[in-house]
Structures are given as structure tokens and as C-alpha cells.
mmCIF file of C-alpha atoms in Angstrom:
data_model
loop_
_atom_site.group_PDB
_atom_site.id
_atom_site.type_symbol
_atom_site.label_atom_id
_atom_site.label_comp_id
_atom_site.label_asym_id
_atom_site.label_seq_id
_atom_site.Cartn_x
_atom_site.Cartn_y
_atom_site.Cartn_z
ATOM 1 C CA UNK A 252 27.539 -37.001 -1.931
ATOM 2 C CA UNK A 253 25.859 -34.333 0.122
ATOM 3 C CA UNK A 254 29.207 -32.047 0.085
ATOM 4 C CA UNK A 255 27.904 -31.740 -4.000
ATOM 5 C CA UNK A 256 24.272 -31.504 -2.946
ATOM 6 C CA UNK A 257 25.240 -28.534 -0.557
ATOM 7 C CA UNK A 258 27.500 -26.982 -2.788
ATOM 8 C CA UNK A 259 25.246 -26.841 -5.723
ATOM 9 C CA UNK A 260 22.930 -25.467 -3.433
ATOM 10 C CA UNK A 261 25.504 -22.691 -2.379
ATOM 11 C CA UNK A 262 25.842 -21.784 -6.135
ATOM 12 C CA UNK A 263 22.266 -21.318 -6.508
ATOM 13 C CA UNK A 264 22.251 -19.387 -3.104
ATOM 14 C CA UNK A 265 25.172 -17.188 -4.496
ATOM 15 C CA UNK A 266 23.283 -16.848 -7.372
ATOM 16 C CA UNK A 267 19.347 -15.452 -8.430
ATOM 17 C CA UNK A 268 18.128 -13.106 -6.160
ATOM 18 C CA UNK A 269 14.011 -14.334 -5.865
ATOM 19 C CA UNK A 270 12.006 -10.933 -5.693
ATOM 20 C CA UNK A 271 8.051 -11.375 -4.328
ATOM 21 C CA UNK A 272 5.426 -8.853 -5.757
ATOM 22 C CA UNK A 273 1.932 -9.164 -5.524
ATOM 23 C CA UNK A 274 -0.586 -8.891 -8.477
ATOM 24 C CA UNK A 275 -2.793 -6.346 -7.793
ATOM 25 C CA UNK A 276 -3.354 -5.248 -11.513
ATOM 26 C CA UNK A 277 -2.256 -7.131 -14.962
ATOM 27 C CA UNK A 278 0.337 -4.396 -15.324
ATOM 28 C CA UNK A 279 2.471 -6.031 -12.717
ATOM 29 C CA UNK A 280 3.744 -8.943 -14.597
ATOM 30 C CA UNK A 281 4.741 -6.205 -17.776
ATOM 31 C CA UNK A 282 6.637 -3.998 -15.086
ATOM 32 C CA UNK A 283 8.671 -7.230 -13.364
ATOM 33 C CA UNK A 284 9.173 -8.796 -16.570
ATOM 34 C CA UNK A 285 11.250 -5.098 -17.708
ATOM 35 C CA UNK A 286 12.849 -4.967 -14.084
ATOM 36 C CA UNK A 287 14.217 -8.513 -14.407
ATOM 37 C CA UNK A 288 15.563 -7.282 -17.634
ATOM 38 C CA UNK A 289 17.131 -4.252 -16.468
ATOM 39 C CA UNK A 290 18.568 -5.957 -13.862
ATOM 40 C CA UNK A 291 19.920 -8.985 -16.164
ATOM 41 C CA UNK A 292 21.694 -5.892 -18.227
ATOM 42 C CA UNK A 293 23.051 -4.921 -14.966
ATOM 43 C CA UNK A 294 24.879 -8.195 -14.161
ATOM 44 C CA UNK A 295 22.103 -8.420 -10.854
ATOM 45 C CA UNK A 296 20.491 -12.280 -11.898
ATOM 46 C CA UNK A 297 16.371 -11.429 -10.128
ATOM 47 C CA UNK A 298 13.566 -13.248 -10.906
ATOM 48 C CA UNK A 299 10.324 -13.063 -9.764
ATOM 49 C CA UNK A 300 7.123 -14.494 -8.073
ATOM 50 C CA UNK A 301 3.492 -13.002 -7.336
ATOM 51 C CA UNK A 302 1.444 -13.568 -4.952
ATOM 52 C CA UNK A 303 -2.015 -13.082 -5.010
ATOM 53 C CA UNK A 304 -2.003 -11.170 -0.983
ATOM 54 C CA UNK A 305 0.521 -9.343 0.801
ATOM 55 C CA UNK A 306 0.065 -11.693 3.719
ATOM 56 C CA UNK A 307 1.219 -14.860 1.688
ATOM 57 C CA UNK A 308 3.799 -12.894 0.374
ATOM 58 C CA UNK A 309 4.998 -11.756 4.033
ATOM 59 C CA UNK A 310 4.607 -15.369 4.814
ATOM 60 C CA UNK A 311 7.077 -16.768 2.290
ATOM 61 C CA UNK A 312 9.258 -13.973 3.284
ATOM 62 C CA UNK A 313 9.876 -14.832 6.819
ATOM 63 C CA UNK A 314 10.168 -18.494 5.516
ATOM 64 C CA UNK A 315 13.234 -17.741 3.181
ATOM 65 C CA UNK A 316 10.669 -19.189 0.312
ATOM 66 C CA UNK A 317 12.018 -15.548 -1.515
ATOM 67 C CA UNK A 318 14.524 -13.224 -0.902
ATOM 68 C CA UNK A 319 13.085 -9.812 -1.587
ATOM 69 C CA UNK A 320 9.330 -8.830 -1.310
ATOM 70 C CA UNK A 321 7.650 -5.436 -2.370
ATOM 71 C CA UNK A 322 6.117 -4.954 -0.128
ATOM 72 C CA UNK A 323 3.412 -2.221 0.767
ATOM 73 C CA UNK A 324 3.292 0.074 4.043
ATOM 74 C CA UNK A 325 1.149 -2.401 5.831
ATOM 75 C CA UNK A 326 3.264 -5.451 4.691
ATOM 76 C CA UNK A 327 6.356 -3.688 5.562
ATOM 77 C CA UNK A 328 5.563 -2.940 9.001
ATOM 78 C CA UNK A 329 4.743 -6.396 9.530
ATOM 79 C CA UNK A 330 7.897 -7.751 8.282
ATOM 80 C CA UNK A 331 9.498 -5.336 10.801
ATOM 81 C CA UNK A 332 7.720 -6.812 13.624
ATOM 82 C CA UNK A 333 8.355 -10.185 12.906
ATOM 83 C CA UNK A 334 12.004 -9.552 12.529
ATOM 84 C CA UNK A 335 11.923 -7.389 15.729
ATOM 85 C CA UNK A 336 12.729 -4.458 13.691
ATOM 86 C CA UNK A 337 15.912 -6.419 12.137
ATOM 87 C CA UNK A 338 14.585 -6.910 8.413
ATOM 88 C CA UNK A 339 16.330 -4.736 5.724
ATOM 89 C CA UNK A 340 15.070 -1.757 3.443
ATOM 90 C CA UNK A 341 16.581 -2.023 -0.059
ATOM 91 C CA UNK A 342 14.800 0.520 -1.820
ATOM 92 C CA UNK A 343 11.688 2.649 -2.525
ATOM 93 C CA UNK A 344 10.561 4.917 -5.631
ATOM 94 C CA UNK A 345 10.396 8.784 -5.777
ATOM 95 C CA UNK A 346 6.364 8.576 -4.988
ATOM 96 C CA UNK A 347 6.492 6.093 -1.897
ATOM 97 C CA UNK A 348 7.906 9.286 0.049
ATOM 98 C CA UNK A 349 5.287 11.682 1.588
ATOM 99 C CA UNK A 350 2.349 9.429 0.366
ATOM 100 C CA UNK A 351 -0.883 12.161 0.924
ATOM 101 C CA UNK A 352 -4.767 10.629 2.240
ATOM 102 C CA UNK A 353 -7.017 13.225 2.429
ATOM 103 C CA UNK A 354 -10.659 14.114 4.348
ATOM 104 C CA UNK A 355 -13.384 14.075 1.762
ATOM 105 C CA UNK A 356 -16.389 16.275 3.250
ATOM 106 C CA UNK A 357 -19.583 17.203 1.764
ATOM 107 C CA UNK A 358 -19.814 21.004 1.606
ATOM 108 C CA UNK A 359 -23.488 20.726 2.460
ATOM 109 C CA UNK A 360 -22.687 19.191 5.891
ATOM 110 C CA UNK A 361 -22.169 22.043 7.770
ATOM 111 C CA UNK A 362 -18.681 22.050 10.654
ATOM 112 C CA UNK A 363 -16.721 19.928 8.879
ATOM 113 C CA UNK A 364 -13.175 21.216 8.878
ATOM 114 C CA UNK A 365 -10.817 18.575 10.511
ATOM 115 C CA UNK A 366 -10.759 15.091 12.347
ATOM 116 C CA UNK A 367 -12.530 16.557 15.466
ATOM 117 C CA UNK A 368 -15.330 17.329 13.125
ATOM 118 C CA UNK A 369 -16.011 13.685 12.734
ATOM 119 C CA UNK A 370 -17.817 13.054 16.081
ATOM 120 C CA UNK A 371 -21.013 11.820 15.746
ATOM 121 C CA UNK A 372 -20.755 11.613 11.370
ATOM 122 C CA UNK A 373 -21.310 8.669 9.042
ATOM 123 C CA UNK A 374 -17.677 8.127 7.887
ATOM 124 C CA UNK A 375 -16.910 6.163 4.596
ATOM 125 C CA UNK A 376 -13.169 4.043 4.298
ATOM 126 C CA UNK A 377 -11.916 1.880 2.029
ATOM 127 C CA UNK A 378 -10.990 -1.674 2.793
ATOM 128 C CA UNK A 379 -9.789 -2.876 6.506
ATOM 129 C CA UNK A 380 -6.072 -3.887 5.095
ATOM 130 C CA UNK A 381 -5.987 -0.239 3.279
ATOM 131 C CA UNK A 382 -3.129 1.731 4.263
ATOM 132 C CA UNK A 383 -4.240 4.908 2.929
ATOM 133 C CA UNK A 384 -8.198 4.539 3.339
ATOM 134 C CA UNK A 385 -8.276 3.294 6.572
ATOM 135 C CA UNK A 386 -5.113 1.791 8.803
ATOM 136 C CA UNK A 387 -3.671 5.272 8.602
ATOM 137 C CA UNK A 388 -6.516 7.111 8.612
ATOM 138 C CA UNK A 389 -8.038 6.049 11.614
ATOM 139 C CA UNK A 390 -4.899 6.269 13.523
ATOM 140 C CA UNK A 391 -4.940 9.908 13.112
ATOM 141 C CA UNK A 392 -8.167 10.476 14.161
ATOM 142 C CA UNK A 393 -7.124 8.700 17.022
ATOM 143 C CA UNK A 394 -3.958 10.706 17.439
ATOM 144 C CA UNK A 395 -6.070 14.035 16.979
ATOM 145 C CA UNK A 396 -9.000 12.941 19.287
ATOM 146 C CA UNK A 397 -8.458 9.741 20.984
ATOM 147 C CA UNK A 398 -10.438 6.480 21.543
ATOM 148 C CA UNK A 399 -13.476 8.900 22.969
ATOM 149 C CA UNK A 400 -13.664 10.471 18.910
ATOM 150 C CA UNK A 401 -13.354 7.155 17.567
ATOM 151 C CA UNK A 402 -15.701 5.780 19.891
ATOM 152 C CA UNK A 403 -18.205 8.593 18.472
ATOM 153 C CA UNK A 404 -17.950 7.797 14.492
ATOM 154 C CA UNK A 405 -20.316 5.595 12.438
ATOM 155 C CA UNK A 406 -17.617 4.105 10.075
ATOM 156 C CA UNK A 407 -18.686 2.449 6.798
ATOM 157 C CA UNK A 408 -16.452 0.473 5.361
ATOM 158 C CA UNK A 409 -16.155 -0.959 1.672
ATOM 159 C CA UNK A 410 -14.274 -4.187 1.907
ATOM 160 C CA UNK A 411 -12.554 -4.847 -1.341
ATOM 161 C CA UNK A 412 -9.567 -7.013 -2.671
ATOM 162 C CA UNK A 413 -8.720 -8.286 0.815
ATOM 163 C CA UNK A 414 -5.236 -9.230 0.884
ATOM 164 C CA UNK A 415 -4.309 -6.730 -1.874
ATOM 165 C CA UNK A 416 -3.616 -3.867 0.892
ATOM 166 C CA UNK A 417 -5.791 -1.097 -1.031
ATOM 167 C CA UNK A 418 -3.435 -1.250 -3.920
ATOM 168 C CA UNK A 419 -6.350 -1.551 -6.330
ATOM 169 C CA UNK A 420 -7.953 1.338 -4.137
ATOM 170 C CA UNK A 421 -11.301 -0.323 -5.093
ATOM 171 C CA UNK A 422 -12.735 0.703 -2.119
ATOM 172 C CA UNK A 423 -11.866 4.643 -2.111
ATOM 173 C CA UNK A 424 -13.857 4.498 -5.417
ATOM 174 C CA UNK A 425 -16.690 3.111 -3.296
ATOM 175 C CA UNK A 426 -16.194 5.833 -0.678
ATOM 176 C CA UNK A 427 -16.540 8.374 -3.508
ATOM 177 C CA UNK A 428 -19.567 7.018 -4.888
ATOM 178 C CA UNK A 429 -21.238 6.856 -1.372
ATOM 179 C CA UNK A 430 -20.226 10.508 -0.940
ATOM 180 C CA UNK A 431 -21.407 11.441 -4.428
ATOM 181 C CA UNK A 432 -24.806 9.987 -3.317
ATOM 182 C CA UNK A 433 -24.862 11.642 -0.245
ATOM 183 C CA UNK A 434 -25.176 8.342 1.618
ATOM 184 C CA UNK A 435 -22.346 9.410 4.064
ATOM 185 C CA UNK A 436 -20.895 12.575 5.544
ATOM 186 C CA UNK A 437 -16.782 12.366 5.339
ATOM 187 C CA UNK A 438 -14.943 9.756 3.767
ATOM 188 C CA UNK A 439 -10.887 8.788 3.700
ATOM 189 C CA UNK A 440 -9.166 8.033 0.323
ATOM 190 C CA UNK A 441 -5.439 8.698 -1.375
ATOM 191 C CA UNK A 442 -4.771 11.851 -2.824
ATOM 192 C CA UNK A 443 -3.864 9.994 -6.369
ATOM 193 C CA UNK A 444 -8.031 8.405 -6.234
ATOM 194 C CA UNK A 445 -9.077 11.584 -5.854
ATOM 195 C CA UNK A 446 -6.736 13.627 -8.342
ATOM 196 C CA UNK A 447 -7.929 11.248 -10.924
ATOM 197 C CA UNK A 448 -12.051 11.012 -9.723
ATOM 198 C CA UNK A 449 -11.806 15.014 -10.635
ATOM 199 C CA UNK A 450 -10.117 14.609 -13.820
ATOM 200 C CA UNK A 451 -12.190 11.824 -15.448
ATOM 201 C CA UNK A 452 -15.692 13.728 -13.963
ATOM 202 C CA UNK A 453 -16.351 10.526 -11.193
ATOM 203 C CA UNK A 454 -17.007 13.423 -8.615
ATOM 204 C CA UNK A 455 -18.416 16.973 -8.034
ATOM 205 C CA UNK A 456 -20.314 16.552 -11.301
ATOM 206 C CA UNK A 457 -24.236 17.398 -11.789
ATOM 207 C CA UNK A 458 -26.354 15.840 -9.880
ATOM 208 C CA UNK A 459 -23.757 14.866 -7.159
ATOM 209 C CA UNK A 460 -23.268 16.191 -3.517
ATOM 210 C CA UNK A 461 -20.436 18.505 -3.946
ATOM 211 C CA UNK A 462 -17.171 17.565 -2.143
ATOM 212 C CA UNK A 463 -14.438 18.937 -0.651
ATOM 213 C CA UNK A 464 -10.406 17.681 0.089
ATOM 214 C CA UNK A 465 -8.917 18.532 3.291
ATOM 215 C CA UNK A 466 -5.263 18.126 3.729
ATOM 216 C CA UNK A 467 -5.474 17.252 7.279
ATOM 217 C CA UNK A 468 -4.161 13.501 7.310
ATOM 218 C CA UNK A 469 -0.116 12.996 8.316
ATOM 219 C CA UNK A 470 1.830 12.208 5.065
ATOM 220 C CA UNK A 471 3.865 8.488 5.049
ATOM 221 C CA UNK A 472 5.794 6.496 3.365
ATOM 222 C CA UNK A 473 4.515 3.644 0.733
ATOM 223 C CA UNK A 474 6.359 0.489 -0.412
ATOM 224 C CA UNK A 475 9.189 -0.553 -0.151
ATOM 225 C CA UNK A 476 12.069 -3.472 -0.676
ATOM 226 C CA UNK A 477 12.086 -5.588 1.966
ATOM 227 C CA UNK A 478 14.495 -8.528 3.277
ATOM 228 C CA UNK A 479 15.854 -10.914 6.074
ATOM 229 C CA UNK A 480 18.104 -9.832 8.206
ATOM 230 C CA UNK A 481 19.703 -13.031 6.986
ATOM 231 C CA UNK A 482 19.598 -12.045 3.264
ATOM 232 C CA UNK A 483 23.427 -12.132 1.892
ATOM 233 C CA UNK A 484 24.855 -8.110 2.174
ATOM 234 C CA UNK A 485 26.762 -8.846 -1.329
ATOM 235 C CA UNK A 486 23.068 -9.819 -2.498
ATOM 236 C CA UNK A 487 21.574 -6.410 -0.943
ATOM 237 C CA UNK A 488 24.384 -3.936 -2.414
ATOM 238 C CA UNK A 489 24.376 -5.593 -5.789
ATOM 239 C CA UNK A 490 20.637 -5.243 -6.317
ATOM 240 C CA UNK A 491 21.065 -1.817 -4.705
ATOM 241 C CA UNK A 492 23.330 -0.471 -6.885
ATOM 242 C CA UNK A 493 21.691 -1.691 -9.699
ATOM 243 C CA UNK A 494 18.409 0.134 -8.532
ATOM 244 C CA UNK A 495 19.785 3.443 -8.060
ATOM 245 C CA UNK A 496 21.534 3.369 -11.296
ATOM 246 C CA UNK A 497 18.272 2.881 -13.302
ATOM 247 C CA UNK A 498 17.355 6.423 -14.988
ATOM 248 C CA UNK A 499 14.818 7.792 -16.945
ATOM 249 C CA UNK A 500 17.455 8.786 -19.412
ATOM 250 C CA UNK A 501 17.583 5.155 -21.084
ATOM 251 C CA UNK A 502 14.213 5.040 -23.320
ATOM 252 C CA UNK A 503 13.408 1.139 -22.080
ATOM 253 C CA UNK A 504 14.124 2.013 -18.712
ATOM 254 C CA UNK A 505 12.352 5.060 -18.329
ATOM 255 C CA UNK A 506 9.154 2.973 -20.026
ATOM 256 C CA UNK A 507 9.377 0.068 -16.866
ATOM 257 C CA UNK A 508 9.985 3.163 -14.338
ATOM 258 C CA UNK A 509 6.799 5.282 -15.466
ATOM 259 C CA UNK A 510 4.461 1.874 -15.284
ATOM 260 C CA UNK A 511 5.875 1.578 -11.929
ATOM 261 C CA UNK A 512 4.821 4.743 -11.475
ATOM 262 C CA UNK A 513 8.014 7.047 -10.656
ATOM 263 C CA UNK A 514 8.354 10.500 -11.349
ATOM 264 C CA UNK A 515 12.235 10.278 -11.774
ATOM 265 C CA UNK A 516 13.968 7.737 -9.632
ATOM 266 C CA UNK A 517 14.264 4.916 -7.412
ATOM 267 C CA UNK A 518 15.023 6.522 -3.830
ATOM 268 C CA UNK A 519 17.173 4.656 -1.100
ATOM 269 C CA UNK A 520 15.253 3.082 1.854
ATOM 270 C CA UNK A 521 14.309 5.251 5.198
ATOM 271 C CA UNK A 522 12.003 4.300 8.116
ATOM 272 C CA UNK A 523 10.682 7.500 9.637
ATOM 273 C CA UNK A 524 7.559 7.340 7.062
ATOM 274 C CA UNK A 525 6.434 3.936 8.400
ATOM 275 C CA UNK A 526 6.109 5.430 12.424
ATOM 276 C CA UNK A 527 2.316 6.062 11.887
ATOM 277 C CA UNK A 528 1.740 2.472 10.639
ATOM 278 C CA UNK A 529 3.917 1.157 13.438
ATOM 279 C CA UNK A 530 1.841 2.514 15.952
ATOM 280 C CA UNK A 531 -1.176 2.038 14.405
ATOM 281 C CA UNK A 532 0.231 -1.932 14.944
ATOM 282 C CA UNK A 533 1.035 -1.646 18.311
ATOM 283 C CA UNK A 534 -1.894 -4.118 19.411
ATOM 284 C CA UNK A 535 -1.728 -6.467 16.628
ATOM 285 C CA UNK A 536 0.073 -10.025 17.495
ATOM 286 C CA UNK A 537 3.381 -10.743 15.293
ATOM 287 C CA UNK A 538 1.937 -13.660 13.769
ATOM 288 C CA UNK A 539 1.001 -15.143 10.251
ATOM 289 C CA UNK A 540 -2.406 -13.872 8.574
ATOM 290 C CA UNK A 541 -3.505 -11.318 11.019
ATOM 291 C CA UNK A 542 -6.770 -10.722 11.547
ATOM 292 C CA UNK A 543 -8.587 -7.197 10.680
ATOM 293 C CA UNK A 544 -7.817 -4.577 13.505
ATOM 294 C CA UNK A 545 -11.868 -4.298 13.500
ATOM 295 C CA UNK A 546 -14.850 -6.676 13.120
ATOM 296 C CA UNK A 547 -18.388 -5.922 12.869
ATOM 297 C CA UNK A 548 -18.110 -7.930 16.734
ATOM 298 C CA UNK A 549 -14.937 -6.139 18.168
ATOM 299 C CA UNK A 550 -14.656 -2.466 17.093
ATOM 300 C CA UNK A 551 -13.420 0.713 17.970
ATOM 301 C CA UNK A 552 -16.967 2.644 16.599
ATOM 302 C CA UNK A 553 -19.833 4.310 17.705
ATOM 303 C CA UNK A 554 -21.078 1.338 14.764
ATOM 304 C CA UNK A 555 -19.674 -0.671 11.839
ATOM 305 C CA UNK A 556 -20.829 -1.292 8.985
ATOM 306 C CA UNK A 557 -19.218 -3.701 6.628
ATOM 307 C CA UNK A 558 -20.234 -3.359 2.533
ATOM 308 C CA UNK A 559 -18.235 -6.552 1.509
ATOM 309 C CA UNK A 560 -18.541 -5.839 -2.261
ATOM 310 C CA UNK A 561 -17.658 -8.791 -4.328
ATOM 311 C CA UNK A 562 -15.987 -8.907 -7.791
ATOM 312 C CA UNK A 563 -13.014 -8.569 -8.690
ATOM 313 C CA UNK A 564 -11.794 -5.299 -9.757
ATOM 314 C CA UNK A 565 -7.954 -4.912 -9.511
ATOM 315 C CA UNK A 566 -7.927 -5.466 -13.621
ATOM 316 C CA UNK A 567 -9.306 -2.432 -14.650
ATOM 317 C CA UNK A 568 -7.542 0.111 -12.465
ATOM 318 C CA UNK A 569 -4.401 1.221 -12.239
ATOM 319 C CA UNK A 570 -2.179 1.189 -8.593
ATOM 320 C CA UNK A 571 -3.574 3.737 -6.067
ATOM 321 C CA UNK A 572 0.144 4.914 -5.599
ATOM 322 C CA UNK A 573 0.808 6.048 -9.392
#
């Protein structure tokens, strides 16, 4: 009777790892179906669920509804909270380490050379649940000038596929745009948006204010692999071991790691890059679904103003972290 019940249950437990990912672009169901693959080849049994926001994904996390989640920086440091730093890092690729944001200025605003500069500016971010175009950000302006420089910036902020975490980096494209048009001073995006803005002509082209990167901005670390602290360790080596052995040397392989978006290999898991985020959580309540860190009610601004642009855009671009 139940002894069978449990014990099939046991097998299954024993059995498929269930990895969460979230679908922030319609390459995300090519890349898990080749990684569940490559892991079948491997002897690993992973399948796989998406989610349509990181915070139902944390969610069925913590309630053991999957085993792994890939998670981003944002996600990540929630999942540490919650498990009171417990929760265990499998894995992260080659481009999650040293993850760059940068200033954008216009060069006809004159004194703008670093965070400090930002006093009294119209500043442009990406959405509120953006690692890179706004959590992060915004803590280093903080770190550089405290609550007083904060306190002194007019932030507008492009609210885009909430729940996504900026992975569709909808938003920097927004921030460009406004700085393009010369509707803002400064704005924050990833280093990848704006590699890729240059190369396809989206910025500094006729017609446009003329901007300028600044490499002022603390790198971090991006996703990651995250699990329970109850997750089984002969669960966590095999898939492991089967991640690090993937290599760009096997044609089919190489293929599902290049739409993932690394330059050479999976890398193993390491904490140090996630600091910045952690404090920029200090405040926030371990709970499910938290709310944004600002409101157009409760800020940390001079003023805030929210552009909640509707449409959804994740489709047509590619991962901010590629």
C-alpha cells in the first residue's frame, strides 16, 4: 500500500532532475530542448519547465515544485535570502562572470564624468527588476555618493517585461532612444545593449545627441544554477559533472552553448559577484513576489517617473547577457 506509493515516489525522486528557466525570448525552449539532450547523452535524466517571471520561478523553487532554477542575479540573491544563504550554486557560463553596466552621457551635457556627476540630472534606467539597468546601478551611485546623491537625481524609468528581470533588456533600448532624443541627460544599460546599439547604427547616428560609455559601474556576476539546500548531493555532482564536461569541441554541443550565449565554457559556481546585489537587498523582506524597491509613492529620488511601456517585446531580441 503506501510503502509502494512511497517507493515509487523515491524512484522518481532518485530519478529526473526538474530544471526551471524562464522564457524571456523564443530561443529558450531551442537552447533547453539541446541541454536536455546533452545531458540525456550524458547519463544526467533533466527536464525542463518555464516560467513566464523569475518570481514564480523562485516561488516553485523554495516549494520543491523543481529542483534546479536558472536563475538571474536578482533571482539568485533572493533564493539566497530565503534559504538564509544555505541554497546551492551548481553552475554559471563563461559570460555570467564580470557582467559590465555602463554610464551613458550625452557629450553635449557638460561635467559629466562619473556617478557624482549625476546630482541634479534627468537619469534614464531600464526596468525596476533590471539587474544591470537599474538594481545595480543605483546601488553604486549610492555606494559612490550616498542617499544625499540619490536623493538629488530625477530618475526615469522604462518599465518593461516585469518579471523577466531585464533579460529582454527592453528597457535599456528605451533608455537609448530617450538619450538619442536628448530627452534625458545620463542613462544606465549593459555593456552587451550598447555594443550591439553601435553596431546595428541604433545610436550616435545623424541626427542623434551624441553619446558617450563610461566604465564607471562595479562589474558582477549574472545567472546562475540554483538549488535547495535539500536538493540530493548525488543529484548536484551528477548534473555538475555533466556541465563542465560540455565543450565547444562537439559540433551539437558547441551549437546549444553559443545560443546560450558562452564564449567557451560552462564555469563552476562562486558568490563574490552577487555582494553588490546582496546589499542592494538588504531592505527588502524575504518573502514571495516582492514588491519594486521604488514606487512613484515611496522613492529614493529627487522625482520618479515611471514610462510603463506596454507590448510585449522579449520575441524579437535576443538575451541582454549574450
Amino acid at each position: 500500500g503506501t510503502m509502494g506509493a512511497s517507493g515509487s515516489q523515491d524512484a522518481n525522486a532518485r530519478g529526473v532532475i526538474m530544471l526551471g528557466c524562464v522564457a524571456y525570448s523564443e530561443s529558450v525552449c531551442t537552447i533547453w530542448e539541446g541541454m536536455r539532450q546533452y545531458f540525456a547523452a550524458a547519463g544526467v535524466s533533466v527536464d525542463f519547465v518555464l516560467f513566464s517571471s523569475y518570481d514564480r520561478q523562485v516561488e516553485a523553487l523554495v516549494r520543491g515544485q523543481i529542483d534546479v532554477a536558472w536563475n538571474g542575479p536578482l533571482a539568485h540573491a533572493r533564493i539566497k535570502k530565503r534559504t538564509g544563504g544555505k541554497s546551492l550554486s551548481l553552475g554559471m557560463r563563461d559570460c555570467d562572470r564580470d557582467f559590465t553596466s555602463l554610464l551613458l552621457v550625452r557629450k553635449d551635457v557638460a561635467g559629466l564624468k562619473g556617478l557624482t556627476d549625476l546630482a541634479g540630472k534627468k537619469v534614464a534606467t531600464g526596468s525596476y527588476d533590471s539587474p544591470q539597468a537599474y538594481i545595480l546601478p543605483l546601488q553604486a551611485v549610492a555606494t559612490a555618493g550616498g542617499t544625499a546623491l540619490l536623493a538629488q537625481m530625477h530618475v526615469v524609468r522604462f518599465d518593461r517585461d516585469i518579471g523577466k528581470h531585464g533579460d529582454t533588456a527592453a528597457g535599456e533600448l528605451e533608455v537609448m532612444q530617450a538619450l538619442s532624443k536628448g530627452e534625458v541627460d545620463a542613462g544606465f544599460v549593459s555593456e552587451v545593449m550598447w555594443n550591439r546599439a553601435l553596431a546595428t547604427g541604433q545610436v550616435n547616428g545623424r541626427g542623434q545627441s551624441k553619446l558617450e560609455a563610461l566604465k564607471v559601474l562595479p562589474v558582477f556576476d549574472h545567472c546562475q544554477f540554483d538549488a535547495m539546500p535539500s536538493f540530493s548531493s548525488a543529484k548536484a555532482e551528477a548534473f555538475q559533472v555533466a556541465l563542465a564536461k560540455m565543450t565547444m569541441t562537439d559540433p551539437f554541443q558547441a551549437n546549444v552553448m553559443r545560443d546560450e550565449g558562452i564564449r567557451s565554457k560552462w564555469e563552476t559556481p562562486r558568490e563574490e559577484g552577487y555582494v553588490a546585489m546582496m546589499e542592494a537587498l538588504a531592505s527588502e523582506a524575504a518573502q514571495p513576489f516582492p514588491p519594486p524597491l521604488d514606487t512613484p509613492d515611496a522613492h529614493r529620488f529627487a522625482s520618479l517617473d515611471v514610462r510603463v511601456v506596454e507590448g510585449y517585446s522579449a520575441t524579437s531580441f535576443a538575451r541582454a547577457c549574450m
